[in-house]
Amino acid sequence: NSLKIMEEMETLLKDNSLESEIKIVKTGCFGLCAEGPIVVVYPEGAMYTRVGVADVKDIVEEHLLKGRIVKRLLAGEKEAEDISKALESVDFFKRQHRIALRNCGRINPENIDEYIAFDGYRALEKVLTGMTPKAVIDTIKRSGLRGRGGGGFPTGIKWEFAAKQVSDQKYVCCNADEGDPGAFMDRSVLEGDPHSLIEAMSIAGYAIGATEGFIYVRAEYPIAVKRLQIAIGQAKEYGILGDNVLGTGHKFDLEIRLGAGAFVCGEETALMTSIEGHRGEPRPRPPFPAVKGLWQKPTILNNVETYANIPVIILEGAEWFASIGTEKSKGTKVFALGGKINNTGLVEVPMGTTLREVVYDIGGGIPKGKKFKAAQTGGPSGGCIPVSHLDTPIDYDSLIALGSMMGSGGLIVMDEDNCMVDIAKFFLEFTVDESCGKCPPCRIGTKRMHEILERITEGKGEDGDIEKLELLAKNIKASALCGLGQTAPNPILSTLKYFRDEYEAHVYQKK
Ligand code: SF4
């Protein structure tokens, strides 16, 4: 629909002889999915939402020709004191702090010049012309940046391990194999700002002494893949990738590898095995990838969102970044809001923002005035947070303390009508399907848990089933080989922790 709106806009601009004065820019996602398609008119910054092809005539004739805002389409109209502040006055945006998403919805991702116009590649230039690799790593360490893909490992320390290895070849990898149901944070950056990833990976290459990089992206993201290909081609043309990066002698090149959609390939060792051309199965750690990764060479692997923060940290400084967030979780986090929430979409908030602020102030609350029941963070590896913890500041450690985890940033909201046993079963079905089958606790154990859950939800649960489920979950968590199996029981354990009464109601009252 957005492309049809664009075509209509082009036609009407031509009909009104405005095509030389007004430029149409196709951007990536704004984040406010629930209100799309979106058109923003600059310099005013007036944001029109839920635009249809028929509305384009009004935007052209009223706004562009007569300078009058089309109020019925304007987001934040009521809050804006001044129409030029309409964009910033939209609740959904004004509480956000967009670092990783800074360019999404702002630039044409297929045009390198627009990225450069918004400070693009300045961080790479700064690093290559004035910083030692050690200084780069120190900056990332001091910033406090932790991996945004799930585990939250400190990025600078990971880079330092790899930098210290002596090897004829090292690699920089990007995990763009986002697979959590309902998560699309990385996809948005890839589609909306692919050059930020290229810039960050080149900086990482310089910091650890690697000349080659791989972006592992799922083939189900065709627009992301296409835009990455375009961006890599442009970066080569501009001398940003290749044997003599920006004329400094630094060598760095990138290749894309397509994943076939297996969730386990988001696990770092499976991802690297897949890049090497083998079946994507995890391998035991240690050795860790920073010591022996791709083809047994030192390798760093970060996800898209982690990399998207790097150029800004280099330009603005470690202290600036560390001033945002909480004591142990610095910076911001992107969440994909889904489920029973009014403003579904992507948001980026400082670490430490409470779940209540995300759900109510930014997410606009629960549709139809229903009550909030719980939110699932971390997708199938995470757990649920009940209403009693709505005011918990969201950061890595507080989520783990609640029995959930940050994960890559999926945040699914449940209302009073959701059955939490069904929710646990939904996530478990996903992990049963996605288990690679290499180790018995995950291959067999998740199936047995699923059988018990089926019995319970069909009203055929027996005395002792809940205890058996709990015991199995704890054992699988302790004995599975990789993160997929170790975290698969989390949705069950957290729903048992906070909603045990619902399990008991199914078993003992046959609901
Ligand atoms: Fe494969 Fe599951 Fe074992 Fe991981 S835990 S290696 S996904 S069977």
XYZ file of C-alpha atoms and ligand atoms in Angstrom:
519
model
C 0.000 0.000 0.000
C 2.848 2.430 0.803
C 4.236 2.012 -2.706
C 0.819 2.817 -4.195
C 0.669 5.932 -2.019
C 4.094 6.927 -3.292
C 3.055 6.428 -6.926
C -0.060 8.526 -6.385
C 2.032 11.240 -4.745
C 4.443 11.253 -7.701
C 1.552 11.593 -10.151
C -0.086 14.437 -8.230
C 3.199 16.294 -7.747
C 3.699 16.156 -11.513
C 0.107 17.246 -12.215
C 0.673 20.255 -9.976
C 4.187 20.991 -11.316
C 5.700 20.395 -7.873
C 8.072 17.583 -8.813
C 11.152 19.825 -8.969
C 10.409 21.491 -5.604
C 9.336 18.531 -3.505
C 11.296 15.330 -3.161
C 9.691 12.050 -2.183
C 11.949 9.875 -0.020
C 11.179 6.215 0.518
C 12.329 5.327 4.050
C 12.459 2.295 6.288
C 10.044 1.638 9.152
C 9.061 4.475 11.541
C 8.202 1.978 14.242
C 4.570 2.983 14.636
C 3.236 -0.048 12.770
C -0.296 0.259 14.165
C -0.702 3.657 12.494
C 0.827 2.932 9.108
C 1.136 3.807 6.293
C 2.835 7.009 7.438
C 3.770 10.125 5.465
C 5.880 12.865 7.082
C 6.067 16.282 5.421
C 9.230 18.289 6.088
C 10.347 20.894 7.066
C 7.262 21.020 9.303
C 7.642 17.434 10.475
C 3.900 16.941 10.191
C 3.227 13.240 10.535
C 0.213 11.815 8.735
C -0.922 8.380 9.837
C -3.193 5.676 8.396
C -2.822 7.312 5.030
C -4.705 5.752 2.139
C -4.270 6.368 -1.586
C -7.397 8.554 -1.547
C -5.849 10.815 1.129
C -2.882 11.794 -1.031
C -4.977 14.338 -2.958
C -5.745 16.207 0.296
C -2.115 16.169 1.412
C -0.982 17.601 -1.941
C -3.784 20.123 -2.427
C -4.143 21.284 1.171
C -0.694 20.932 2.698
C 1.740 21.181 -0.182
C -0.138 23.747 -2.257
C -1.932 25.825 0.385
C 0.247 25.242 3.470
C -2.726 23.967 5.495
C -2.352 20.894 7.666
C -4.785 18.044 6.966
C -5.927 17.736 10.558
C -7.917 14.560 10.234
C -4.755 12.636 9.296
C -2.332 14.315 11.677
C -0.770 12.306 14.494
C -0.334 14.169 17.771
C -2.515 17.015 16.553
C -4.073 17.583 19.952
C -0.814 17.585 21.892
C 1.154 19.818 19.552
C 1.321 23.472 20.659
C 2.910 24.236 17.367
C 2.177 22.235 14.248
C 5.887 22.046 13.430
C 6.286 19.985 16.623
C 3.660 17.454 15.635
C 6.148 14.649 15.139
C 7.857 15.095 18.502
C 4.559 15.522 20.292
C 3.269 12.062 19.445
C 3.342 10.122 22.730
C 4.688 7.093 20.956
C 7.849 8.983 19.962
C 8.372 11.556 22.666
C 9.270 9.044 25.377
C 11.701 7.192 23.168
C 15.429 7.713 22.801
C 16.392 6.502 19.367
C 20.064 5.557 19.041
C 20.009 2.227 17.194
C 16.912 3.346 15.259
C 18.206 6.885 14.723
C 17.995 6.769 10.932
C 15.024 4.441 10.516
C 12.189 6.375 8.927
C 14.515 9.337 8.378
C 16.741 8.407 5.434
C 16.435 6.509 2.200
C 18.281 3.273 3.061
C 19.163 2.722 -0.582
C 21.093 5.971 -0.827
C 24.544 6.111 0.777
C 24.651 9.902 0.393
C 21.718 10.256 2.771
C 23.492 8.088 5.345
C 26.615 10.219 4.946
C 24.538 13.402 5.315
C 23.455 12.170 8.763
C 27.036 11.646 10.025
C 27.360 8.271 8.338
C 30.901 6.851 8.116
C 32.304 9.718 10.239
C 32.912 7.274 13.093
C 34.812 4.931 10.788
C 36.925 7.825 9.571
C 37.569 8.955 13.154
C 38.693 5.461 14.141
C 40.925 4.890 11.122
C 42.604 8.276 11.212
C 42.987 8.947 14.907
C 42.428 5.967 17.189
C 44.434 2.849 17.938
C 42.584 -0.496 17.974
C 43.107 -0.545 21.739
C 41.528 2.901 22.103
C 38.483 1.714 20.139
C 38.077 -1.320 22.395
C 38.567 0.816 25.521
C 35.835 3.169 24.304
C 33.387 0.314 23.743
C 34.282 -1.171 27.135
C 33.814 2.133 28.961
C 30.493 2.726 27.218
C 29.109 -0.347 29.001
C 27.467 -1.641 25.804
C 26.212 -5.212 26.260
C 25.087 -7.604 23.534
C 21.519 -6.888 22.453
C 20.934 -10.373 21.044
C 20.024 -12.077 24.288
C 22.872 -12.876 26.643
C 23.937 -9.318 27.415
C 27.677 -10.095 27.359
C 29.833 -6.923 27.451
C 30.708 -6.127 23.834
C 34.068 -4.459 24.530
C 35.300 -7.463 26.515
C 34.304 -9.812 23.705
C 36.244 -7.653 21.236
C 39.243 -7.541 23.589
C 39.389 -11.378 23.784
C 39.474 -11.599 19.999
C 41.996 -8.761 19.651
C 44.408 -10.551 22.001
C 44.476 -13.734 19.907
C 47.418 -14.131 17.571
C 46.221 -15.483 14.234
C 46.811 -15.045 10.501
C 43.059 -14.551 10.025
C 40.200 -13.273 12.171
C 36.548 -12.663 11.371
C 33.766 -10.250 12.271
C 30.262 -11.717 12.116
C 26.807 -10.280 12.397
C 23.901 -12.297 13.647
C 20.941 -11.051 11.609
C 19.066 -14.337 11.964
C 16.318 -12.880 14.089
C 13.908 -15.725 14.739
C 11.794 -14.996 17.829
C 8.099 -14.997 16.973
C 6.949 -11.379 16.958
C 10.434 -9.838 16.910
C 11.530 -7.529 14.097
C 14.056 -5.145 15.669
C 17.009 -6.224 13.549
C 14.917 -6.394 10.434
C 13.976 -2.752 10.886
C 17.613 -1.640 11.139
C 18.618 -3.780 8.152
C 15.774 -2.394 6.062
C 15.967 1.162 7.340
C 19.675 1.801 7.951
C 21.932 -0.921 6.482
C 25.002 1.310 6.243
C 25.181 1.641 10.042
C 25.852 -2.102 10.204
C 28.580 -1.960 7.555
C 30.230 0.967 9.351
C 30.146 -0.781 12.729
C 31.488 -4.068 11.390
C 34.382 -2.303 9.702
C 35.170 -0.529 13.003
C 35.075 -3.926 14.748
C 37.404 -5.364 12.085
C 39.909 -2.612 12.737
C 39.628 -3.077 16.506
C 40.304 -6.835 16.534
C 42.525 -7.076 13.454
C 40.052 -8.783 11.085
C 39.832 -8.142 7.368
C 36.732 -10.158 6.563
C 33.191 -10.139 7.796
C 29.983 -12.100 7.298
C 26.400 -11.006 7.795
C 24.193 -14.038 8.450
C 20.667 -12.995 7.579
C 17.550 -15.085 7.168
C 16.324 -15.517 3.623
C 12.775 -14.709 4.834
C 13.897 -11.061 5.020
C 14.095 -10.346 1.261
C 13.893 -6.541 1.565
C 16.616 -6.549 4.208
C 18.819 -8.730 2.012
C 18.250 -6.536 -1.033
C 19.043 -3.340 0.868
C 22.141 -4.891 2.387
C 23.320 -5.916 -1.067
C 22.738 -2.393 -2.375
C 24.517 -0.875 0.643
C 27.529 -3.195 0.313
C 27.772 -2.361 -3.418
C 27.664 1.380 -2.673
C 30.224 1.057 0.133
C 32.616 -0.696 -2.267
C 32.071 2.013 -4.872
C 32.852 4.740 -2.299
C 36.034 2.995 -1.094
C 34.463 2.170 2.271
C 34.859 -1.580 1.824
C 37.864 -3.152 0.138
C 41.669 -3.188 0.280
C 42.197 0.464 1.139
C 39.292 1.686 3.268
C 38.918 5.474 2.964
C 42.506 5.609 1.677
C 43.924 4.638 5.065
C 45.342 1.220 4.165
C 42.802 -0.576 6.374
C 41.436 -3.655 4.626
C 37.915 -4.887 5.260
C 35.321 -6.661 3.167
C 31.898 -8.122 3.812
C 29.827 -10.996 2.519
C 26.196 -11.918 3.096
C 25.236 -15.479 4.001
C 21.568 -16.461 3.829
C 20.050 -18.591 6.571
C 17.229 -20.988 5.762
C 15.155 -20.022 8.791
C 16.154 -22.530 11.473
C 15.788 -20.841 14.869
C 18.815 -22.705 16.232
C 21.027 -20.936 13.680
C 20.650 -17.820 15.814
C 22.784 -19.630 18.421
C 26.312 -18.430 17.828
C 28.121 -21.727 17.308
C 25.325 -23.099 15.080
C 25.377 -19.882 13.069
C 29.096 -20.204 12.436
C 28.782 -23.890 11.558
C 26.136 -22.883 9.024
C 28.364 -20.165 7.524
C 31.073 -22.794 7.128
C 28.645 -24.728 4.941
C 27.619 -27.446 7.377
C 24.286 -28.332 8.986
C 23.560 -25.591 11.543
C 24.042 -27.478 14.799
C 25.520 -25.978 17.977
C 28.909 -27.126 19.201
C 30.108 -27.203 22.798
C 31.810 -24.164 24.299
C 34.623 -23.625 25.227
C 36.401 -22.924 23.008
C 34.529 -19.654 22.647
C 34.274 -18.011 19.205
C 36.621 -15.173 20.215
C 39.328 -17.859 20.463
C 38.160 -20.435 17.897
C 35.195 -19.384 15.820
C 34.696 -19.485 12.064
C 37.039 -22.053 10.527
C 38.710 -22.280 13.976
C 39.880 -18.657 13.739
C 39.177 -15.909 16.318
C 35.747 -14.481 15.541
C 33.437 -11.938 17.094
C 29.716 -12.220 16.681
C 27.271 -9.464 17.590
C 23.707 -8.894 16.530
C 22.418 -6.044 14.356
C 21.178 -3.834 17.181
C 24.475 -4.105 19.071
C 26.391 -2.989 15.983
C 23.927 -0.157 15.272
C 25.031 1.502 18.535
C 28.762 1.437 17.716
C 29.137 4.435 15.332
C 27.225 6.697 17.740
C 29.339 5.593 20.716
C 32.505 6.401 18.763
C 31.224 9.837 17.753
C 29.491 10.879 20.968
C 31.854 9.170 23.399
C 31.705 6.345 25.922
C 30.681 8.639 28.780
C 27.687 9.965 26.853
C 26.430 6.451 26.169
C 27.130 5.305 29.730
C 25.073 8.219 31.048
C 21.945 6.630 29.543
C 20.314 3.632 31.211
C 20.957 1.958 34.551
C 24.104 1.137 36.506
C 24.673 -2.231 34.856
C 22.650 -1.862 31.652
C 23.779 1.139 29.643
C 22.163 2.786 26.650
C 18.814 1.935 25.153
C 16.934 -1.178 24.060
C 14.666 -1.682 21.090
C 11.482 -3.652 21.754
C 8.965 -5.053 19.312
C 5.575 -4.474 20.937
C 2.972 -7.032 20.017
C -0.032 -8.907 21.340
C -2.809 -7.096 23.194
C -1.520 -3.548 22.942
C -2.819 -0.531 21.045
C 0.390 0.770 19.494
C 1.993 -2.332 18.069
C 5.365 -1.497 16.633
C 8.989 -0.831 17.433
C 10.147 1.333 20.301
C 13.585 2.265 21.606
C 13.761 3.320 25.243
C 16.525 3.951 27.777
C 17.336 0.854 29.837
C 15.539 1.180 33.152
C 12.272 2.404 31.654
C 9.487 0.595 33.470
C 7.252 -1.938 31.809
C 4.275 0.258 32.745
C 5.719 3.194 30.769
C 6.335 0.976 27.754
C 2.897 -0.637 27.815
C 0.762 2.372 28.765
C 2.616 5.596 27.926
C 4.226 4.468 24.688
C 2.161 1.429 23.770
C -1.134 3.225 24.438
C -2.439 0.546 26.827
C -4.617 -2.492 26.216
C -7.335 -2.463 23.525
C -11.009 -2.347 24.528
C -10.172 -1.208 28.059
C -9.161 -4.718 29.118
C -6.838 -5.368 32.042
C -3.136 -6.070 31.638
C -2.306 -9.593 32.740
C 1.341 -10.188 31.795
C 4.030 -9.426 29.244
C 6.354 -11.999 27.747
C 9.884 -10.730 27.152
C 12.613 -12.680 25.404
C 10.279 -14.677 23.152
C 10.352 -18.475 23.490
C 13.507 -18.223 25.632
C 12.062 -15.714 28.053
C 9.326 -15.590 30.597
C 6.333 -13.570 31.626
C 6.129 -10.573 33.900
C 2.845 -10.283 35.815
C 0.975 -7.113 36.706
C 2.535 -7.044 40.189
C 5.882 -6.246 38.525
C 4.650 -3.601 36.064
C 6.835 -0.974 37.723
C 10.042 -2.946 37.444
C 12.695 -1.032 35.511
C 13.526 -3.078 32.428
C 17.183 -4.026 32.289
C 19.160 -7.255 31.898
C 19.445 -8.048 35.580
C 15.965 -7.131 36.764
C 14.391 -9.295 34.055
C 16.545 -12.279 35.031
C 15.624 -11.717 38.684
C 11.966 -12.006 37.644
C 12.613 -15.315 35.852
C 12.479 -13.777 32.374
C 15.202 -12.340 30.173
C 15.817 -9.449 27.815
C 16.316 -11.731 24.825
C 16.519 -9.859 21.591
C 13.591 -7.587 22.459
C 10.271 -9.200 21.672
C 7.605 -7.942 24.089
C 4.209 -9.600 23.821
C 1.388 -8.279 25.981
C -1.386 -10.496 27.336
C -4.709 -9.284 28.695
C -7.218 -10.763 31.152
C -8.637 -13.097 28.473
C -5.363 -14.944 27.835
C -4.825 -18.329 29.434
C -1.224 -18.459 30.611
C -1.026 -22.240 30.201
C -1.929 -21.771 26.534
C 0.764 -19.120 26.253
C 3.377 -21.486 27.693
C 2.211 -24.202 25.301
C 2.429 -21.824 22.327
C 6.076 -20.999 23.030
C 6.942 -24.615 23.770
C 5.429 -25.725 20.460
C 7.820 -23.346 18.782
C 10.894 -24.740 20.541
C 9.815 -28.368 19.976
C 9.629 -27.592 16.245
C 12.929 -25.752 16.234
C 15.014 -28.153 18.347
C 17.871 -29.386 16.183
C 17.745 -32.815 17.828
C 21.413 -33.060 18.705
C 21.036 -33.589 22.459
C 18.415 -35.774 24.224
C 17.289 -33.356 26.976
C 16.025 -30.919 24.368
C 15.038 -33.391 21.630
C 13.062 -35.715 23.913
C 12.448 -33.605 27.000
C 10.676 -30.722 25.248
C 8.339 -33.232 23.548
C 7.460 -34.816 26.888
C 6.755 -31.386 28.379
C 4.557 -30.605 25.412
C 2.577 -33.834 25.885
C 1.896 -32.923 29.509
C 0.808 -29.409 28.508
C -1.528 -30.825 25.872
C -3.092 -33.117 28.452
C -3.530 -30.251 30.874
C -5.050 -27.829 28.360
C -7.422 -30.495 27.024
C -8.773 -31.070 30.526
C -7.117 -34.501 30.775
C -4.440 -33.485 33.274
C -3.685 -35.918 36.093
C -2.625 -35.545 39.678
C 1.169 -35.081 39.655
C 1.368 -33.662 36.101
C 2.259 -30.160 37.269
C 5.072 -31.455 39.487
C 6.362 -33.701 36.677
C 6.326 -30.743 34.274
C 8.261 -28.602 36.724
C 10.876 -31.277 37.348
C 11.368 -31.926 33.640
C 11.692 -28.194 32.971
C 14.393 -27.798 35.623
C 16.338 -30.822 34.370
C 16.237 -29.723 30.717
C 17.387 -26.246 31.718
C 20.373 -27.754 33.509
C 21.383 -30.350 30.932
C 20.634 -29.172 27.354
C 23.637 -28.471 25.175
C 22.861 -25.000 23.836
C 20.893 -21.893 24.691
C 17.796 -23.028 22.786
C 17.266 -26.068 25.015
C 18.531 -24.402 28.186
C 15.962 -21.620 27.848
C 13.072 -23.599 26.298
C 11.578 -24.358 29.764
C 11.550 -20.655 30.779
C 7.976 -19.877 29.634
C 6.751 -22.885 31.638
C 8.774 -22.090 34.747
C 7.746 -18.447 34.792
C 4.050 -19.142 34.210
C 4.233 -21.791 36.956
C 5.848 -19.207 39.222
C 3.236 -16.501 38.693
C 0.144 -18.331 37.424
C 0.261 -21.767 39.054
C -3.395 -21.395 39.940
C -4.279 -21.521 36.235
C -2.479 -24.848 35.826
C -4.240 -26.162 38.929
C -7.606 -24.960 37.654
C -7.066 -26.937 34.416
C -6.054 -30.105 36.261
C -8.340 -30.096 39.257
C -11.389 -28.237 37.972
C -11.012 -29.586 34.403
C -11.374 -26.101 32.907
Fe 19.967 -28.906 19.478
Fe 18.211 -28.385 21.459
Fe 20.452 -29.635 22.030
Fe 20.518 -27.028 21.290
S 19.628 -27.881 23.158
S 21.889 -28.674 20.608
S 18.802 -27.016 19.814
S 18.820 -30.416 20.659
